[in-house]
Coordinates of C-alpha atoms in Angstrom, one line a residue:
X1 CA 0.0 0.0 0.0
X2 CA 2.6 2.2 0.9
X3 CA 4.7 1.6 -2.3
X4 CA 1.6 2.4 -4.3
X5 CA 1.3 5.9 -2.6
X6 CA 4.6 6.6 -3.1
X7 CA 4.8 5.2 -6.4
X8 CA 1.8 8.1 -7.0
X9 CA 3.2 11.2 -5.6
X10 CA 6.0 10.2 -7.6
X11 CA 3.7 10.4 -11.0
X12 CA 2.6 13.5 -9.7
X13 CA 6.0 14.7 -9.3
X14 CA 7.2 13.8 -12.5
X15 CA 4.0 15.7 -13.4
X16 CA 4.7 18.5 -12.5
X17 CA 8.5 18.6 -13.2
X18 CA 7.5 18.2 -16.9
X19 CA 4.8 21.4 -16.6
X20 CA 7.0 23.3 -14.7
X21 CA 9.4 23.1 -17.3
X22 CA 6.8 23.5 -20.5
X23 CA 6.7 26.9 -19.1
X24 CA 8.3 30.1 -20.6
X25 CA 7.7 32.6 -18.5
X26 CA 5.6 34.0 -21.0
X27 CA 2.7 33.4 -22.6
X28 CA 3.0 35.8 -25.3
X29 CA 4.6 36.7 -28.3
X30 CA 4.5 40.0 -31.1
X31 CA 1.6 40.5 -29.5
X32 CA 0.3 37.2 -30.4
X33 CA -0.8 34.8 -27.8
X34 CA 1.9 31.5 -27.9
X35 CA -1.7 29.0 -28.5
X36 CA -2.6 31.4 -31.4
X37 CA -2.7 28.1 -33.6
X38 CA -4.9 26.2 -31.1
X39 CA -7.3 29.4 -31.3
X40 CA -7.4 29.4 -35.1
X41 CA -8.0 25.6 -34.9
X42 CA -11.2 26.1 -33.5
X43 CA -12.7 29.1 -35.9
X44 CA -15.0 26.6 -37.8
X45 CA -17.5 29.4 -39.1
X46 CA -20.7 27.3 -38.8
X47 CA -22.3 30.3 -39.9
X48 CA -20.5 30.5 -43.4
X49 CA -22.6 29.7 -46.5
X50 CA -21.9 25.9 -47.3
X51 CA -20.8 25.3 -43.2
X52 CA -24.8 26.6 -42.3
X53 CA -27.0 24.0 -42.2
X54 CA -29.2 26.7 -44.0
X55 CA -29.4 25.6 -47.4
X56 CA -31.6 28.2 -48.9
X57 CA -29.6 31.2 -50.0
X58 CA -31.7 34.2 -49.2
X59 CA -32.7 32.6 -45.6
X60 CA -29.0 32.6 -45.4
X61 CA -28.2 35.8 -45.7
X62 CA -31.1 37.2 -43.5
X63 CA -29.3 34.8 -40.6
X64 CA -26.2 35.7 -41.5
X65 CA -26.7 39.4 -41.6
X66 CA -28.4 38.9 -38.3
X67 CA -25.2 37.1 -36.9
X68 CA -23.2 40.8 -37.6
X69 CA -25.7 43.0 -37.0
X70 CA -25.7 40.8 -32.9
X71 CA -22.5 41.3 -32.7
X72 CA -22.3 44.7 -33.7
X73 CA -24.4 45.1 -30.3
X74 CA -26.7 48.3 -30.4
X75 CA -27.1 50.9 -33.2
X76 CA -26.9 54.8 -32.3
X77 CA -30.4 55.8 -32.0
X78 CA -31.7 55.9 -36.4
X79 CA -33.7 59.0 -37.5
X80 CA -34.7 60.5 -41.0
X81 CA -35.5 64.2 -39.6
X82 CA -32.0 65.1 -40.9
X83 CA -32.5 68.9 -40.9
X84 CA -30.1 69.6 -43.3
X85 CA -28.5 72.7 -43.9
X86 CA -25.6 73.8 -46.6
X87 CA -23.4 75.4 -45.3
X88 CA -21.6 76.3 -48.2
X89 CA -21.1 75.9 -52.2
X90 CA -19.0 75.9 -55.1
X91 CA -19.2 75.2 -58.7
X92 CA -16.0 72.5 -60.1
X93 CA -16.1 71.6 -63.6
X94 CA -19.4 69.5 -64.3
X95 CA -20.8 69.8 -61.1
X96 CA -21.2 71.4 -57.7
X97 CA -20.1 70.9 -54.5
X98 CA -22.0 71.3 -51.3
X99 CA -20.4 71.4 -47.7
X100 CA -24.0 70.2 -45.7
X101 CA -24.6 69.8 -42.0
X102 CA -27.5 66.9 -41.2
X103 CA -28.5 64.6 -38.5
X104 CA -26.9 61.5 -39.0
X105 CA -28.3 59.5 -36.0
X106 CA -30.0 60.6 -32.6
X107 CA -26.5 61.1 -30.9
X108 CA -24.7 63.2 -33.6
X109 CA -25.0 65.7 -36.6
X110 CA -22.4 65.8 -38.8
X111 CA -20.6 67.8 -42.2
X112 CA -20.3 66.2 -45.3
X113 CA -19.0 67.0 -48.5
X114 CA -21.6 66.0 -51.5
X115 CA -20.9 66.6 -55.3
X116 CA -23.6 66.5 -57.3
X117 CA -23.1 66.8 -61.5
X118 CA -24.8 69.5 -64.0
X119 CA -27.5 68.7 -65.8
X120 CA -30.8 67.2 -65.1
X121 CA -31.2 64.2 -62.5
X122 CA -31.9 61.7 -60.7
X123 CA -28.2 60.6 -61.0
X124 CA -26.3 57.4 -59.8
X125 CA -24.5 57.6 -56.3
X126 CA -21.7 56.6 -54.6
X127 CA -21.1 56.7 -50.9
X128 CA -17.2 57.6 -50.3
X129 CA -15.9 55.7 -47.2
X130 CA -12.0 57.2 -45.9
X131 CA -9.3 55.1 -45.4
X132 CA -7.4 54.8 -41.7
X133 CA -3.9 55.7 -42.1
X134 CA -3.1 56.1 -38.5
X135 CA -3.8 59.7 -40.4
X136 CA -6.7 61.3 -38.2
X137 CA -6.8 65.3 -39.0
X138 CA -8.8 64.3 -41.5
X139 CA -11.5 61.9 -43.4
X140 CA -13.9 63.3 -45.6
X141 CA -11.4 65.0 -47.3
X142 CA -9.2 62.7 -47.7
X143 CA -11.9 61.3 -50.6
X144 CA -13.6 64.6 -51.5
X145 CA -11.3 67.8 -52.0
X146 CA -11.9 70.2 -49.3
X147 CA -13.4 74.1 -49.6
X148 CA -14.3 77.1 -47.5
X149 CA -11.3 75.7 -45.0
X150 CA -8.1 76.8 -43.2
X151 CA -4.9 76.5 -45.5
X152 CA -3.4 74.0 -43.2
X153 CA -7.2 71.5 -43.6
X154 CA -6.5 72.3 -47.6
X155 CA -2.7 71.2 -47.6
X156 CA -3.2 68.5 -45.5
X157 CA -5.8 67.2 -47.9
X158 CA -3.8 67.7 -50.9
X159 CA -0.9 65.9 -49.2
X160 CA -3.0 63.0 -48.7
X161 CA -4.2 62.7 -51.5
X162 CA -0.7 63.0 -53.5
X163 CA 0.1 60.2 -50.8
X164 CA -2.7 58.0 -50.9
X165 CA -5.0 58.4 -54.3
X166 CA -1.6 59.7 -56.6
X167 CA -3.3 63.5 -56.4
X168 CA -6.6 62.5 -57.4
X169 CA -9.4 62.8 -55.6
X170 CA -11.9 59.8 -55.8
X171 CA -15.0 62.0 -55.4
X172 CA -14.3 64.4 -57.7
X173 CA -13.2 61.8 -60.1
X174 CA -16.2 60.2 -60.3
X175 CA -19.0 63.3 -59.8
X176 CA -17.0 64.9 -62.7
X177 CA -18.3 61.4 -64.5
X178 CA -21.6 61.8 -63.6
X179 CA -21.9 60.4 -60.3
X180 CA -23.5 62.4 -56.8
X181 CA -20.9 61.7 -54.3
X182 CA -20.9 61.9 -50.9
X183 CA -18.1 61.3 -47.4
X184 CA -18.4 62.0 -43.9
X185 CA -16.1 61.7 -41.1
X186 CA -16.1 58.4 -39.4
X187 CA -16.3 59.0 -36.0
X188 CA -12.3 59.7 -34.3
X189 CA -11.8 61.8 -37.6
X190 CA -11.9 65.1 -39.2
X191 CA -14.4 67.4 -38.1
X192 CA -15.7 64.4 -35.2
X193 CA -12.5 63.7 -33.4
X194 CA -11.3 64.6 -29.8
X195 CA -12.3 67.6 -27.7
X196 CA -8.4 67.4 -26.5
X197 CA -7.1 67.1 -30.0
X198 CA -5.7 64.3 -32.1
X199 CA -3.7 61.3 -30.3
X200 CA -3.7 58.4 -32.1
X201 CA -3.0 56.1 -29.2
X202 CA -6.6 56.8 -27.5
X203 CA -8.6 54.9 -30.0
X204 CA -7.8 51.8 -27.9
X205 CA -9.4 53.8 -25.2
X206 CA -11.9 54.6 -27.2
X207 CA -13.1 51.4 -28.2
X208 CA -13.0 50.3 -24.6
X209 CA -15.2 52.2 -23.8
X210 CA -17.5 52.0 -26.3
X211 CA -17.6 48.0 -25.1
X212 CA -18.2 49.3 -21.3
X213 CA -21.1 50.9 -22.3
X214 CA -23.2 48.3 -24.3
X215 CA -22.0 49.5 -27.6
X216 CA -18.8 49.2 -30.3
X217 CA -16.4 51.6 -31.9
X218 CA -15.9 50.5 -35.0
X219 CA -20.0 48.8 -35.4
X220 CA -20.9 53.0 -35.0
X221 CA -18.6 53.1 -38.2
X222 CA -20.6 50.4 -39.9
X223 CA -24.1 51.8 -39.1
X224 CA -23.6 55.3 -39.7
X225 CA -22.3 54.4 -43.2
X226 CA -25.8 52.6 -43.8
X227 CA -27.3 55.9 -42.4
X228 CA -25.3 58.1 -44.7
X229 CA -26.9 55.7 -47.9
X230 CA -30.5 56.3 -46.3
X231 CA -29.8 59.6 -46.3
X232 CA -28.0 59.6 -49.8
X233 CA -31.6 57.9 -51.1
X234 CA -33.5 60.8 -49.9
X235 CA -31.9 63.6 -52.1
X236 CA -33.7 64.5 -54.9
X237 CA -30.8 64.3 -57.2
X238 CA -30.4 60.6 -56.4
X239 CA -31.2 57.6 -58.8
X240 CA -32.5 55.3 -55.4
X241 CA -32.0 52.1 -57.6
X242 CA -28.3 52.9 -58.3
X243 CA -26.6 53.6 -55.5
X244 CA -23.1 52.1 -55.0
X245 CA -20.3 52.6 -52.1
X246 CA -16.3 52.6 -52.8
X247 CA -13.4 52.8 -50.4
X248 CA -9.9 52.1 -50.0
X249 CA -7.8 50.7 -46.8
X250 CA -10.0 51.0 -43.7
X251 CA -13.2 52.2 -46.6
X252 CA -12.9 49.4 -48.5
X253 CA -13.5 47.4 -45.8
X254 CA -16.7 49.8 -44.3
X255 CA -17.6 49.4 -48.5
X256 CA -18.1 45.4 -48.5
X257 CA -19.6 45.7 -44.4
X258 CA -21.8 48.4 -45.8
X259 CA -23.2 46.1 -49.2
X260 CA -23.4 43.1 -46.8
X261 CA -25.7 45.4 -44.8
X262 CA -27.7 47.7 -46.8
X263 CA -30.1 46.7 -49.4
X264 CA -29.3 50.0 -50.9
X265 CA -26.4 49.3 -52.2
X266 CA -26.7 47.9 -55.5
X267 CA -22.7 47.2 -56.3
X268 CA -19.5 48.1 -54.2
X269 CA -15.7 48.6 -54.8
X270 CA -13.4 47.6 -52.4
X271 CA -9.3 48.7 -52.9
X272 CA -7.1 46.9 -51.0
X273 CA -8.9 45.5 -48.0
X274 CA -9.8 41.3 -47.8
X275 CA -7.8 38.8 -46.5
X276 CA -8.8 35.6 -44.2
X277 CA -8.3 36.1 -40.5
X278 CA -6.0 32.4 -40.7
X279 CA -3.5 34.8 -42.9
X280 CA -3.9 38.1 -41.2
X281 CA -3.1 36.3 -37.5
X282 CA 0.2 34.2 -38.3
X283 CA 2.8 33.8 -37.2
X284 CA 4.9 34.1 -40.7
X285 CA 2.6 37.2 -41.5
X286 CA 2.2 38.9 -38.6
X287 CA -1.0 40.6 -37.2
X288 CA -3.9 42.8 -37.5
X289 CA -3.7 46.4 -37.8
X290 CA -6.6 47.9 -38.5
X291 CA -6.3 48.7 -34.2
X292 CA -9.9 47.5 -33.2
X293 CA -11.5 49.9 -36.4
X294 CA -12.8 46.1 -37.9
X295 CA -13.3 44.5 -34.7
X296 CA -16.8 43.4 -33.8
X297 CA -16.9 41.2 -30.6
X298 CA -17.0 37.4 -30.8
X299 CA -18.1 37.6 -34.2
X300 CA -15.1 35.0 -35.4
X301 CA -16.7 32.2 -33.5
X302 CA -19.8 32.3 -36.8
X303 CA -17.9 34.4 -39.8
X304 CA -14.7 35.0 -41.1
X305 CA -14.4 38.2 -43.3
X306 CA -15.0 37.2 -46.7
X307 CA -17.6 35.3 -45.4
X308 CA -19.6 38.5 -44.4
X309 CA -18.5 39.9 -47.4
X310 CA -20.7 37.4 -49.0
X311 CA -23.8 38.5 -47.6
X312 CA -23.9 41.2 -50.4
X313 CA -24.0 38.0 -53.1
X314 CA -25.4 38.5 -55.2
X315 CA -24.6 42.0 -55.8
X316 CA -21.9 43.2 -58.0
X317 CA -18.6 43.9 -56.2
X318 CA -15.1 44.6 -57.0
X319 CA -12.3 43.5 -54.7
X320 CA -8.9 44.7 -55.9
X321 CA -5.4 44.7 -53.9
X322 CA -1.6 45.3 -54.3
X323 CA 0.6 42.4 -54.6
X324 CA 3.4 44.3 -52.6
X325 CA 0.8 45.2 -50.1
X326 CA 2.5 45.0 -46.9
X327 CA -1.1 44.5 -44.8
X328 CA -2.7 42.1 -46.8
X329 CA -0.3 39.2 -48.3
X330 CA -1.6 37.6 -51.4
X331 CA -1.9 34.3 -50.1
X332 CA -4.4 35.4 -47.7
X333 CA -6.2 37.7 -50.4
X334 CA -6.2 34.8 -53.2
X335 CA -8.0 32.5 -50.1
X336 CA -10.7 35.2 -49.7
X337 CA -11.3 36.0 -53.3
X338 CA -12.0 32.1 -53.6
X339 CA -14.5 31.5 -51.0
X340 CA -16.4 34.5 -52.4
X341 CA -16.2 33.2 -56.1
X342 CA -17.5 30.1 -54.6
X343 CA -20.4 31.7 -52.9
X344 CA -21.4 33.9 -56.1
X345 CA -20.7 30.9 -58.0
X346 CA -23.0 29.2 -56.3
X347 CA -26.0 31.5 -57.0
X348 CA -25.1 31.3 -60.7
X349 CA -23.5 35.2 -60.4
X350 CA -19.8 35.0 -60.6
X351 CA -20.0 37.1 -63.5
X352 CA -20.8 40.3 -60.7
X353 CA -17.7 39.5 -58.4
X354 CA -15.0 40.7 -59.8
X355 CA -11.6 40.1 -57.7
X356 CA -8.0 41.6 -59.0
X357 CA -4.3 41.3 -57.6
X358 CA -2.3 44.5 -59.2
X359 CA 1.5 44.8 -59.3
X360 CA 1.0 47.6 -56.6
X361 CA 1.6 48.2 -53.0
X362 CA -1.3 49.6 -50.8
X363 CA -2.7 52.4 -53.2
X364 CA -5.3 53.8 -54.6
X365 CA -4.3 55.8 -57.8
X366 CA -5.9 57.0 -61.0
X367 CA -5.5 53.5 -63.0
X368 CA -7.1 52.2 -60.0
X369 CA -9.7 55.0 -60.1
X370 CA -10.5 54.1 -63.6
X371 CA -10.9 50.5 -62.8
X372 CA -13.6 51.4 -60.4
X373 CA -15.3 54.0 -62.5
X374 CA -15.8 51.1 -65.2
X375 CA -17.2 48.7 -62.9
X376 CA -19.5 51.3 -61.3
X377 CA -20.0 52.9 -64.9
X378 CA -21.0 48.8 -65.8
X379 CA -23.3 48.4 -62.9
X380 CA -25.1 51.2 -62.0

């Protein structure tokens, strides 16, 4: 009896010898946990069309969208009594631009910048959704060329824009082909930033908060953009069964959330934002860094992202990135683009996703503006 008790604190010795010495000292690494693997192991996305035992497509995508929309917890308060006012105006070659104040939501009213072509309407429209750019003086403007403004807003634009969009402004582009355009600030930028002024390490603050109190940072991004195209669809000017959406970096990826979410949208382009969450968290590419602007709580345990980018199937959308694009490696774009293509496939629309790897870094130039403007010129 004896030699069997000690013969079992022995095991349990041995036990914990071994566990003692499986440990680090840490548990983890470039900000990475050290079981990342074991965590990706178990992202299954039963929610994914094909993995849902929902076999009818347009059930699907109510479920599906219902699956975000939960995890995007509660919505800023919606209303349509925008009381807008323009605050200012200017005339650009082929059309006008308007500097307008509205009420977004119950919580906030907001400036925008809206083109609008000569000539007689309705037009088609295109909701302009800023990029990130750990850049946070501005958004709006960093689509739609700024007016009425300090010299220092103006420059800064410009800058951008030389930086960013190779000196061509996307909105203009496009309302100077026909197209009402409009862009507002998403909420840390621009005009709707901090009392205190701009510090780009707050936003993890910010998003704490936001959690603390019921709601999510970057979900107010997601829903304000489907209020902007409600409010878009209510301008006279607007053609309400061609409206599109377009962004680059951070607004490409608020473009393919917004068509997943809005039955509005009739087609979207998307420059240089997909990629599967098994590529972006690795340990040979590294990590996230869109620093919690595309993070909606627990959502990964249903839908990866071009999952829920398939909820807009089967719309026409354009996904197009940079092969030298240091954020989103082409192995983890190429993996995207083909669950999507299965999905549209699937539906017998493949012909309206259109997916593109370009021998660029992450940009969003003239040729790439013209890619776009055919697309939207094709579809809407």
């Amino acid at each position: 009896m004896l030699k069997k008790i000690f013969l079992c604190m022995l095991g349990l010795v041995t036990s914990v010898t071994a566990l003692s010495q499986s440990v680090k000292g840490y548990e983890l690494e470039r900000e990475m946990p050290v079981f990342l693997d074991e965590l990706k192991k178990e992202l299954t996305y039963p929610m994914a069309w094909g993995n849902s035992p929902i076999k009818e497509f347009d059930e699907w995508r109510t479920q599906a969208r219902a699956t975000v929309l939960d995890a995007m917890l509660a919505p800023p308060p919606y209303t349509a009594d925008y009381k807008t006012e323009v605050l200012a105006e200017e005339q650009r070659n082929g059309y006008r631009a308007r500097k307008i104040q509205f009420n977004l939501s119950g919580y906030s009213r907001v400036n925008a910048y809206m083109l609008v072509p000569d000539g007689e309407g309705p037009f088609p429209a295109v909701v302009l959704l800023h990029d990130h750019g750990g850049h946070y003086s501005i958004g709006k403007e960093k689509m739609i060329r700024p007016f009425g403004v300090e010299s220092a807003v103006l420059e800064d634009a410009d800058a951008w824009a030389k930086q960013c969009y190779g000196g061509q402004y996307v909105g203009d582009y496009l309302a100077a082909h026909g197209y009402v355009v409009i862009s507002i600030d998403a909420i840390f930028w621009g005009e709707r930033g901090r009392k205190e002024g701009i510090d780009g390490e707050k936003h993890m603050w910010i998003a704490g908060h936001f959690q603390m109190l019921g709601r999510c940072w970057s979900a107010f991004m997601n829903y304000e953009d489907v209020y902007t195209t409600d409010f878009l669809a209510s301008q006279p000017e607007v053609d309400v069964n061609r409206i599109g959406c377009m962004g680059f970096s951070m607004g490409a990826y608020r473009t393919w959330m917004l068509a997943a979410l809005s039955d509005k949208i009739k087609a979207g382009a998307a420059v240089c934002w997909m990629v599967t969450t098994d590529c972006q968290f690795s340990w040979k590419y590294g990590r996230e860094n869109g620093g919690f602007a595309n993070t909606l709580p627990g959502l990964r345990r249903y839908l990866d992202y071009p999952h829920i980018a398939s909820i807009a199937c089967p719309k026409p959308m354009f996904f197009l990135n940079g092969r030298f694009d240091k954020l989103f490696p082409p192995e983890g774009v190429n993996d995207a683009f083909s669950i999507m293509h299965n999905v549209w496939k699937s539906q017998n629309a493949d012909d309206r996703l259109k997916t593109e790897i370009w021998e660029m870094p992450h940009d969003c130039g003239p040729k790439v503006q013209e890619a776009v403007l055919q697309f939207l010129d094709r579809w809407l």
